[in-house]
Amino acid sequence: MIKDLFADDDNIIRQWKEPLAKDAIILRGFAYSKAPILLQNIMDIAENAPFRYFMTPSGHMMSVSMTNCGQLGWISDKQGYRYTENDPLSGQKWPKMPEIFQQLAQKAASQAGFTDFIPDACLINRYHPGSRLNLHQDKNEIDLSQPIVSVSLGLPATFLFGGLQREYPCQRVLLTHGDIIVWGGSSRLRYHGILPLKDGVTPWPLQDNVRYNLTFRRVFPV
Ligand code: MD6
Ligand code: FE
């Protein structure tokens, strides 16, 4: 009898944890099996709240296009960076955060030791080859005791993970389809960014050469 080398395939867990820093971890492959449904939800959200290019307060157009779901959405314009309850394009509330998004974010956070994470905001970033995100801190949230959960889908990207000051050296981490990073605590205000996206092979079922990133945050204390 020839042994079926693929018989155990369903039991192989293509997920592992990689510590990044204190209170920061990468959950490799954590969103992989849910990627098709996550992508479908992104398309549905974008029907109501389309991707758009925000202007930075200094008047530059960002190369990443964005939309949001959840109670609060992150926006940028001449007045600054902030969270709003309504989409400035439509004047309507941001689309509701899908149940699967909430559950994924909560499960990922608890894997990283942050229990009871209930996001009230989900920013959806869309990158095309060449898009980049400059080094920044996420500090527009009122409740900095809560972590951030960030999901990567589509084309791979090089993530820069720095320190608490802009000048501090950065780690470079390749994030691929299905990876999640969770960070909070003493790492919550670390600088980070995304290098210009390279063209590449887009994972199924995506057809365009894009990367999506979902960032879940808690803006207001529970
Ligand atoms: C991105 N992410 O991965 C951009 N911010 O496309 C972020 O800016 C980010 O991944 C805070 C926490 C996690 C993140
Ligand atoms: Fe960020």
Coordinates of N, CA and C and ligand atoms in Angstrom, one line a residue:
M1 N 0.8 -1.2 0.0 CA 0.0 0.0 0.0 C 0.9 1.3 0.0
I2 N 0.5 2.2 -0.9 CA 1.3 3.4 -0.9 C 0.6 4.4 0.0
K3 N 1.3 5.0 0.9 CA 0.7 6.0 1.9 C 0.3 7.2 1.2
D4 N -0.9 7.7 1.5 CA -1.4 8.9 0.9 C -0.8 10.1 1.6
L5 N 0.2 10.7 1.0 CA 0.9 11.8 1.7 C 0.1 13.0 2.0
F6 N -1.1 13.1 1.4 CA -1.9 14.3 1.6 C -3.1 14.0 2.5
A7 N -3.2 12.8 3.0 CA -4.3 12.4 3.8 C -4.6 13.3 5.0
D8 N -3.5 13.8 5.6 CA -3.6 14.6 6.8 C -3.7 16.1 6.5
D9 N -3.9 16.5 5.3 CA -3.8 17.9 4.9 C -4.7 18.8 5.7
D10 N -5.9 18.3 6.0 CA -6.9 19.1 6.7 C -6.4 19.4 8.1
N11 N -5.5 18.5 8.6 CA -5.0 18.7 10.0 C -3.8 19.6 10.1
I12 N -3.2 20.0 9.0 CA -2.1 20.8 9.0 C -2.5 22.2 9.3
I13 N -2.0 22.8 10.4 CA -2.5 24.2 10.7 C -1.4 25.1 10.2
R14 N -1.8 25.9 9.2 CA -0.9 26.8 8.5 C -0.9 28.1 9.3
Q15 N -0.7 28.1 10.5 CA -0.8 29.3 11.4 C 0.3 29.2 12.4
W16 N 1.0 30.2 12.6 CA 2.0 30.3 13.7 C 2.2 31.7 14.2
K17 N 2.8 31.8 15.4 CA 3.0 33.1 16.0 C 4.4 33.5 15.9
E18 N 4.6 34.8 15.6 CA 6.0 35.4 15.5 C 6.0 36.6 16.4
P19 N 6.7 36.6 17.5 CA 6.8 37.8 18.4 C 7.6 38.9 17.6
L20 N 7.1 40.1 17.8 CA 7.7 41.2 17.0 C 8.4 42.1 18.0
A21 N 7.8 42.3 19.1 CA 8.4 43.2 20.2 C 7.5 42.9 21.4
K22 N 7.8 43.6 22.5 CA 7.0 43.4 23.7 C 5.6 43.9 23.3
D23 N 4.6 43.1 23.7 CA 3.2 43.4 23.4 C 2.8 43.6 21.9
A24 N 3.6 42.9 21.1 CA 3.3 43.0 19.6 C 3.7 41.6 19.0
I25 N 2.8 41.1 18.2 CA 2.9 39.7 17.7 C 2.3 39.6 16.3
I26 N 2.9 38.8 15.5 CA 2.3 38.5 14.2 C 1.7 37.1 14.3
L27 N 0.4 37.0 13.8 CA -0.3 35.7 13.8 C -0.3 35.3 12.3
R28 N 0.7 34.5 11.9 CA 0.8 34.2 10.5 C -0.4 33.3 10.1
G29 N -1.0 33.6 9.0 CA -2.1 32.8 8.4 C -3.4 32.8 9.2
F30 N -3.5 33.7 10.2 CA -4.7 33.6 11.1 C -6.0 33.9 10.3
A31 N -5.9 34.8 9.3 CA -7.2 35.1 8.6 C -7.3 34.4 7.2
Y32 N -6.3 33.5 7.0 CA -6.2 32.9 5.6 C -7.5 32.2 5.2
S33 N -8.1 31.4 6.1 CA -9.2 30.6 5.7 C -10.5 31.4 5.5
K34 N -10.5 32.6 6.1 CA -11.6 33.5 6.1 C -11.5 34.6 5.0
A35 N -10.3 34.5 4.3 CA -10.1 35.6 3.3 C -11.2 35.8 2.3
P36 N -11.7 34.8 1.7 CA -12.7 35.0 0.6 C -13.9 35.8 1.2
I37 N -14.4 35.4 2.3 CA -15.6 36.1 2.9 C -15.2 37.5 3.4
L38 N -14.0 37.7 3.9 CA -13.6 39.0 4.2 C -13.6 39.9 3.0
L39 N -13.0 39.4 1.9 CA -12.9 40.2 0.7 C -14.3 40.5 0.1
Q40 N -15.2 39.6 0.2 CA -16.6 39.8 -0.2 C -17.2 41.0 0.6
N41 N -17.0 40.9 1.9 CA -17.5 42.0 2.8 C -16.9 43.3 2.4
I42 N -15.6 43.4 2.1 CA -15.0 44.6 1.7 C -15.7 45.2 0.5
M43 N -16.0 44.3 -0.5 CA -16.7 44.8 -1.7 C -18.0 45.3 -1.4
D44 N -18.8 44.7 -0.5 CA -20.1 45.1 -0.1 C -20.0 46.5 0.6
I45 N -19.1 46.7 1.4 CA -18.9 47.9 2.2 C -18.6 49.0 1.1
A46 N -17.7 48.7 0.2 CA -17.3 49.7 -0.8 C -18.4 50.2 -1.7
E47 N -19.5 49.4 -1.8 CA -20.6 49.8 -2.6 C -21.3 51.0 -2.0
N48 N -21.3 51.0 -0.7 CA -22.0 52.0 0.1 C -21.0 53.2 0.4
A49 N -19.8 52.8 0.8 CA -18.8 53.8 1.2 C -17.6 53.5 0.3
P50 N -17.5 54.1 -0.9 CA -16.5 53.8 -1.8 C -15.1 54.2 -1.3
F51 N -14.1 53.5 -1.8 CA -12.7 53.9 -1.5 C -12.4 55.3 -2.1
R52 N -11.7 56.1 -1.3 CA -11.4 57.4 -1.8 C -10.0 57.8 -1.3
Y53 N -9.4 58.7 -1.9 CA -8.0 59.2 -1.5 C -8.2 60.4 -0.7
F54 N -7.8 60.3 0.6 CA -7.9 61.5 1.5 C -6.7 62.4 1.2
M55 N -6.9 63.6 1.6 CA -5.8 64.6 1.6 C -5.2 64.6 3.0
T56 N -3.9 64.7 3.1 CA -3.3 64.9 4.4 C -3.5 66.4 4.9
P57 N -3.4 66.7 6.2 CA -3.6 68.0 6.6 C -2.7 69.0 5.9
S58 N -1.5 68.5 5.5 CA -0.6 69.4 4.8 C -0.9 69.5 3.3
G59 N -2.0 68.9 2.8 CA -2.4 69.1 1.4 C -1.9 68.1 0.4
H60 N -1.3 67.0 0.9 CA -0.9 66.0 -0.1 C -1.9 64.9 -0.2
M61 N -2.1 64.4 -1.4 CA -3.1 63.3 -1.6 C -2.4 62.0 -1.2
M62 N -3.0 61.1 -0.4 CA -2.4 59.9 0.0 C -2.4 58.9 -1.2
S63 N -1.5 58.0 -1.2 CA -1.4 57.0 -2.4 C -2.2 55.8 -2.0
V64 N -2.7 55.7 -0.8 CA -3.5 54.6 -0.4 C -5.0 55.1 -0.3
S65 N -5.9 54.3 -0.9 CA -7.3 54.7 -0.8 C -8.0 54.0 0.3
M66 N -9.0 54.7 0.9 CA -9.5 54.2 2.2 C -11.0 54.3 2.3
T67 N -11.6 53.4 3.1 CA -13.0 53.5 3.5 C -13.0 52.9 4.9
N68 N -14.2 52.9 5.5 CA -14.4 52.4 6.9 C -15.7 51.7 7.0
C69 N -15.7 50.9 8.1 CA -17.0 50.3 8.6 C -16.9 50.4 10.1
G70 N -18.1 50.3 10.7 CA -18.2 50.4 12.2 C -18.8 51.7 12.6
Q71 N -18.9 51.9 13.9 CA -19.5 53.1 14.5 C -18.7 54.3 14.1
L72 N -17.4 54.2 14.0 CA -16.5 55.3 13.7 C -15.6 55.0 12.5
G73 N -15.3 56.1 11.7 CA -14.4 55.9 10.6 C -13.3 56.9 10.7
W74 N -12.1 56.5 10.3 CA -11.0 57.4 10.3 C -10.9 58.2 9.0
I75 N -10.8 59.5 9.1 CA -10.7 60.4 8.0 C -9.6 61.4 8.1
S76 N -9.2 62.0 7.0 CA -8.2 63.0 7.0 C -8.6 64.1 6.0
D77 N -8.4 65.3 6.3 CA -8.6 66.5 5.4 C -7.8 67.6 5.9
K78 N -8.0 68.8 5.4 CA -7.3 70.0 5.8 C -7.4 70.3 7.3
Q79 N -8.5 69.8 7.9 CA -8.7 70.1 9.3 C -7.9 69.1 10.2
G80 N -7.4 68.0 9.6 CA -6.6 67.1 10.4 C -7.1 65.7 10.3
Y81 N -6.5 64.8 11.1 CA -6.9 63.4 11.2 C -7.9 63.3 12.3
R82 N -9.0 62.5 12.1 CA -9.9 62.3 13.1 C -10.9 61.2 12.8
Y83 N -11.8 60.9 13.8 CA -12.8 59.9 13.6 C -14.1 60.5 13.4
T84 N -15.0 60.0 12.5 CA -16.3 60.6 12.3 C -17.4 59.4 12.4
E85 N -18.6 59.8 12.7 CA -19.7 58.8 12.7 C -20.3 58.6 11.3
N86 N -20.1 59.7 10.5 CA -20.7 59.7 9.1 C -19.6 59.7 8.1
D87 N -19.9 59.1 6.9 CA -19.0 59.2 5.8 C -19.1 60.6 5.2
P88 N -18.1 61.4 5.1 CA -18.2 62.7 4.6 C -18.7 62.7 3.1
L89 N -18.5 61.7 2.4 CA -18.9 61.6 1.0 C -20.4 61.6 0.8
S90 N -21.1 60.8 1.7 CA -22.5 60.6 1.6 C -23.3 61.3 2.7
G91 N -22.6 61.6 3.8 CA -23.3 62.2 4.9 C -24.0 61.1 5.8
Q92 N -24.0 59.8 5.3 CA -24.6 58.7 6.0 C -23.6 58.1 7.0
K93 N -24.2 57.3 7.9 CA -23.4 56.5 8.8 C -22.5 55.6 8.0
W94 N -21.3 55.3 8.6 CA -20.4 54.3 7.9 C -21.2 53.0 7.9
P95 N -20.9 52.1 7.0 CA -21.5 50.8 7.0 C -21.2 50.0 8.3
K96 N -22.2 49.2 8.7 CA -22.0 48.4 10.0 C -20.8 47.5 9.8
M97 N -20.2 47.3 11.0 CA -19.0 46.3 11.0 C -19.6 44.9 10.9
P98 N -19.2 44.1 9.8 CA -19.8 42.8 9.7 C -19.4 41.9 10.9
E99 N -20.3 41.0 11.3 CA -20.0 40.2 12.5 C -18.7 39.4 12.3
I100 N -18.4 38.9 11.1 CA -17.2 38.2 10.9 C -15.9 39.0 11.2
F101 N -16.0 40.3 10.9 CA -14.9 41.2 11.2 C -14.7 41.3 12.7
Q102 N -15.8 41.5 13.4 CA -15.7 41.7 14.8 C -15.1 40.5 15.5
Q103 N -15.6 39.3 15.1 CA -15.2 38.0 15.7 C -13.7 37.8 15.4
L104 N -13.3 38.0 14.1 CA -11.9 37.8 13.8 C -11.0 38.7 14.6
A105 N -11.4 40.0 14.7 CA -10.5 40.9 15.5 C -10.4 40.5 17.0
Q106 N -11.6 40.1 17.5 CA -11.6 39.7 18.9 C -10.7 38.4 19.2
K107 N -10.9 37.5 18.2 CA -10.1 36.2 18.4 C -8.6 36.5 18.2
A108 N -8.3 37.3 17.3 CA -6.8 37.6 17.1 C -6.3 38.3 18.3
A109 N -7.0 39.3 18.8 CA -6.6 40.0 20.0 C -6.4 39.1 21.2
S110 N -7.3 38.2 21.4 CA -7.2 37.3 22.5 C -6.0 36.3 22.4
Q111 N -5.7 35.9 21.1 CA -4.5 35.1 20.9 C -3.2 35.8 21.3
A112 N -3.3 37.1 21.3 CA -2.1 37.9 21.6 C -2.2 38.4 23.1
G113 N -3.2 37.9 23.8 CA -3.3 38.2 25.3 C -4.1 39.4 25.6
F114 N -4.8 40.0 24.6 CA -5.7 41.1 24.9 C -7.1 40.6 24.9
T115 N -7.7 40.4 26.1 CA -9.1 39.8 26.1 C -10.1 41.0 26.0
D116 N -11.3 40.6 25.5 CA -12.4 41.5 25.4 C -12.1 42.7 24.6
F117 N -11.4 42.5 23.5 CA -11.3 43.6 22.5 C -12.5 43.8 21.7
I118 N -13.2 44.9 21.8 CA -14.4 45.2 21.0 C -14.1 46.5 20.2
P119 N -13.8 46.3 18.9 CA -13.4 47.4 18.1 C -14.7 48.2 17.8
D120 N -14.5 49.6 17.8 CA -15.6 50.4 17.3 C -15.3 51.1 16.0
A121 N -14.1 50.8 15.4 CA -13.7 51.4 14.2 C -12.9 50.3 13.4
C122 N -13.2 50.3 12.1 CA -12.4 49.5 11.2 C -12.1 50.3 9.9
L123 N -10.8 50.6 9.8 CA -10.3 51.3 8.6 C -9.9 50.3 7.6
I124 N -10.3 50.5 6.3 CA -10.0 49.6 5.2 C -9.1 50.3 4.3
N125 N -7.8 49.9 4.2 CA -6.9 50.5 3.3 C -6.7 49.7 2.0
R126 N -6.6 50.4 0.9 CA -6.4 49.6 -0.4 C -5.2 50.2 -1.1
Y127 N -4.2 49.3 -1.4 CA -3.0 49.6 -2.0 C -2.9 49.1 -3.4
H128 N -2.3 49.8 -4.3 CA -2.0 49.3 -5.6 C -0.4 49.4 -5.7
P129 N 0.2 48.6 -6.6 CA 1.6 48.7 -6.7 C 2.1 50.2 -6.8
G130 N 3.0 50.5 -5.9 CA 3.5 51.9 -5.8 C 2.9 52.6 -4.6
S131 N 1.8 52.2 -4.1 CA 1.2 52.9 -2.9 C 2.1 52.6 -1.7
R132 N 2.1 53.6 -0.9 CA 2.9 53.5 0.4 C 2.3 54.2 1.5
L133 N 2.7 53.9 2.7 CA 2.2 54.6 3.9 C 3.4 55.1 4.7
N134 N 3.6 56.4 4.8 CA 4.7 56.9 5.6 C 4.7 56.5 7.0
L135 N 5.8 56.5 7.6 CA 6.0 56.2 9.0 C 5.0 57.1 9.9
H136 N 4.2 56.5 10.7 CA 3.3 57.3 11.5 C 3.0 56.5 12.8
Q137 N 2.4 57.2 13.7 CA 1.9 56.6 15.0 C 0.3 56.6 14.9
D138 N -0.3 55.6 15.4 CA -1.8 55.6 15.5 C -2.1 56.2 16.9
K139 N -2.5 57.5 16.9 CA -2.7 58.2 18.2 C -3.9 59.0 18.2
N140 N -4.9 58.8 17.3 CA -6.1 59.6 17.3 C -7.2 58.9 18.1
E141 N -6.8 57.8 18.8 CA -7.8 57.1 19.6 C -7.8 57.6 21.0
I142 N -8.9 57.7 21.7 CA -9.0 58.2 23.0 C -8.5 57.1 24.0
D143 N -8.9 55.9 23.7 CA -8.5 54.8 24.6 C -7.3 54.1 24.1
L144 N -6.1 54.4 24.6 CA -4.9 53.8 24.1 C -4.5 52.6 24.9
S145 N -5.4 52.2 25.8 CA -5.1 50.9 26.5 C -5.5 49.7 25.7
Q146 N -6.3 49.9 24.6 CA -6.7 48.8 23.7 C -5.7 48.6 22.6
P147 N -5.6 47.4 22.2 CA -4.6 47.1 21.1 C -5.2 47.5 19.7
I148 N -4.4 47.3 18.7 CA -4.8 47.4 17.3 C -4.6 46.0 16.7
V149 N -5.6 45.7 15.9 CA -5.5 44.4 15.1 C -5.5 44.7 13.7
S150 N -4.5 44.3 13.0 CA -4.3 44.6 11.6 C -4.2 43.4 10.7
V151 N -5.1 43.3 9.7 CA -5.2 42.1 8.8 C -4.7 42.5 7.4
S152 N -3.9 41.6 6.9 CA -3.4 41.8 5.5 C -4.0 40.8 4.6
L153 N -4.4 41.4 3.4 CA -5.1 40.5 2.4 C -4.5 41.0 1.0
G154 N -4.3 40.0 0.1 CA -3.9 40.3 -1.2 C -2.4 40.4 -1.3
L155 N -1.9 41.3 -2.2 CA -0.4 41.3 -2.4 C 0.4 41.5 -1.1
P156 N 1.6 40.9 -1.1 CA 2.4 41.1 0.1 C 2.9 42.5 0.2
A157 N 3.3 42.9 1.4 CA 3.8 44.3 1.6 C 4.9 44.2 2.7
T158 N 5.8 45.1 2.6 CA 6.9 45.2 3.6 C 6.4 46.3 4.6
F159 N 6.3 45.8 5.8 CA 5.8 46.6 7.0 C 7.1 47.1 7.7
L160 N 7.1 48.3 8.0 CA 8.2 48.9 8.8 C 7.7 49.0 10.2
F161 N 8.4 48.5 11.2 CA 7.9 48.5 12.6 C 9.0 49.1 13.4
G162 N 8.8 50.4 13.8 CA 9.9 51.1 14.5 C 9.7 51.2 16.0
G163 N 10.2 52.3 16.5 CA 10.1 52.5 18.0 C 9.2 53.7 18.3
L164 N 9.4 54.2 19.5 CA 8.6 55.3 20.0 C 9.0 56.6 19.5
Q165 N 10.1 56.7 18.9 CA 10.5 58.0 18.2 C 10.8 57.7 16.7
R166 N 10.4 58.6 15.9 CA 10.5 58.4 14.4 C 11.9 58.0 14.0
E167 N 13.0 58.5 14.7 CA 14.3 58.2 14.3 C 14.8 56.8 14.6
Y168 N 14.1 56.1 15.5 CA 14.6 54.8 15.9 C 14.5 53.8 14.8
P169 N 15.4 52.9 14.8 CA 15.5 51.9 13.7 C 14.2 51.1 13.6
C170 N 14.0 50.6 12.3 CA 12.8 49.9 12.0 C 13.1 48.4 11.7
Q171 N 12.3 47.5 12.2 CA 12.3 46.2 11.7 C 11.5 46.1 10.4
R172 N 11.9 45.3 9.4 CA 11.2 45.1 8.2 C 10.5 43.7 8.2
V173 N 9.2 43.7 8.0 CA 8.5 42.5 8.1 C 7.7 42.3 6.8
L174 N 7.8 41.2 6.2 CA 6.9 40.9 5.0 C 5.6 40.4 5.5
L175 N 4.5 41.1 5.2 CA 3.1 40.6 5.5 C 2.5 40.1 4.3
T176 N 1.9 38.9 4.4 CA 1.3 38.3 3.3 C -0.2 38.0 3.6
H177 N -0.9 37.6 2.5 CA -2.3 37.2 2.6 C -2.7 36.4 3.8
G178 N -3.5 36.9 4.6 CA -4.0 36.2 5.8 C -3.2 36.4 7.1
D179 N -2.2 37.2 7.0 CA -1.4 37.5 8.3 C -2.1 38.6 9.1
I180 N -2.0 38.5 10.4 CA -2.5 39.5 11.3 C -1.4 40.0 12.2
I181 N -1.4 41.3 12.5 CA -0.5 41.8 13.6 C -1.4 42.3 14.6
V182 N -1.0 42.1 15.9 CA -1.7 42.6 17.0 C -0.7 43.3 17.9
W183 N -1.0 44.6 18.2 CA -0.1 45.2 19.2 C -0.8 46.2 20.0
G184 N -0.2 46.3 21.2 CA -0.8 47.2 22.2 C 0.2 47.5 23.3
G185 N -0.4 47.8 24.5 CA 0.5 48.0 25.7 C 1.6 48.9 25.4
S186 N 2.8 48.4 25.7 CA 4.0 49.3 25.6 C 4.4 49.6 24.1
S187 N 3.8 48.8 23.2 CA 4.1 49.0 21.8 C 3.1 49.9 21.1
R188 N 2.0 50.3 21.8 CA 0.9 50.9 21.1 C 1.2 52.1 20.3
L189 N 2.2 52.9 20.7 CA 2.5 54.1 20.0 C 3.8 54.0 19.1
R190 N 4.2 52.8 18.8 CA 5.3 52.7 17.9 C 5.1 53.2 16.5
Y191 N 6.1 53.8 16.0 CA 6.0 54.3 14.6 C 6.0 53.1 13.7
H192 N 5.3 53.2 12.5 CA 5.2 52.1 11.6 C 4.8 52.6 10.2
G193 N 5.0 51.9 9.2 CA 4.6 52.3 7.9 C 4.7 51.1 6.9
I194 N 4.3 51.4 5.6 CA 4.4 50.4 4.6 C 5.2 50.9 3.4
L195 N 6.3 50.1 3.0 CA 7.1 50.5 1.9 C 6.3 50.5 0.6
P196 N 6.7 51.2 -0.4 CA 6.0 51.2 -1.7 C 5.7 49.7 -2.1
L197 N 4.4 49.5 -2.4 CA 4.0 48.1 -2.8 C 4.6 47.7 -4.1
K198 N 5.1 46.4 -4.1 CA 5.6 45.9 -5.4 C 4.5 45.2 -6.1
D199 N 4.6 45.1 -7.4 CA 3.7 44.3 -8.2 C 4.0 42.8 -7.8
G200 N 3.1 42.0 -8.0 CA 3.3 40.6 -7.6 C 2.2 39.7 -8.0
V201 N 2.1 38.5 -7.5 CA 1.1 37.6 -7.8 C 0.0 37.7 -6.8
T202 N -1.2 38.0 -7.2 CA -2.3 38.2 -6.2 C -2.9 36.9 -5.9
P203 N -3.1 36.6 -4.6 CA -3.7 35.4 -4.2 C -5.2 35.3 -4.6
W204 N -5.6 34.1 -4.9 CA -7.0 33.8 -5.2 C -7.9 34.2 -4.0
P205 N -9.1 34.7 -4.1 CA -9.8 35.0 -5.3 C -9.7 36.4 -5.9
L206 N -8.7 37.1 -5.5 CA -8.6 38.5 -5.9 C -8.2 38.5 -7.4
Q207 N -8.7 39.4 -8.1 CA -8.4 39.5 -9.6 C -7.4 40.7 -9.8
D208 N -7.6 41.7 -9.1 CA -6.7 42.9 -9.3 C -5.4 42.8 -8.5
N209 N -4.4 43.5 -8.9 CA -3.2 43.6 -8.1 C -3.3 44.6 -7.0
V210 N -3.9 44.1 -5.9 CA -4.2 45.0 -4.8 C -3.8 44.3 -3.5
R211 N -3.6 45.2 -2.5 CA -3.5 44.7 -1.1 C -4.6 45.5 -0.3
Y212 N -5.3 44.7 0.5 CA -6.2 45.4 1.5 C -5.6 45.2 2.9
N213 N -5.9 46.1 3.7 CA -5.5 46.0 5.1 C -6.7 46.5 5.9
L214 N -7.1 45.7 6.9 CA -8.1 46.1 7.8 C -7.5 46.4 9.1
T215 N -7.7 47.6 9.6 CA -7.2 47.9 11.0 C -8.3 48.2 11.9
F216 N -8.4 47.3 12.9 CA -9.4 47.4 13.9 C -8.9 48.2 15.1
R217 N -9.7 49.1 15.6 CA -9.3 49.9 16.7 C -10.5 50.2 17.7
R218 N -10.1 50.5 18.9 CA -11.1 50.9 19.9 C -10.8 52.4 20.1
V219 N -11.7 53.3 19.7 CA -11.5 54.7 19.8 C -11.9 55.2 21.2
F220 N -13.2 54.9 21.6 CA -13.7 55.4 22.8 C -13.7 54.3 23.9
P221 N -13.4 54.6 25.1 CA -13.4 53.5 26.2 C -14.8 52.8 26.2
V222 N -14.7 51.5 26.4 CA -16.0 50.7 26.5 C -16.9 51.2 27.6
Ligands
MD6_1 C1 -1.1 48.6 6.7 N1 -1.2 49.6 8.8 O1 -0.8 47.6 7.2 C2 -1.1 49.9 7.5 N2 -1.5 50.9 12.1 O2 -1.5 48.8 5.5 C3 -1.2 50.5 9.8 O3 -1.0 51.6 9.6 C4 -1.3 50.0 11.2 O4 -1.0 47.7 10.5 C5 -1.7 50.5 13.4 C6 -1.6 49.2 13.7 C7 -1.4 48.2 12.8 C8 -1.2 48.6 11.5
FE2 FE -1.1 52.8 11.5

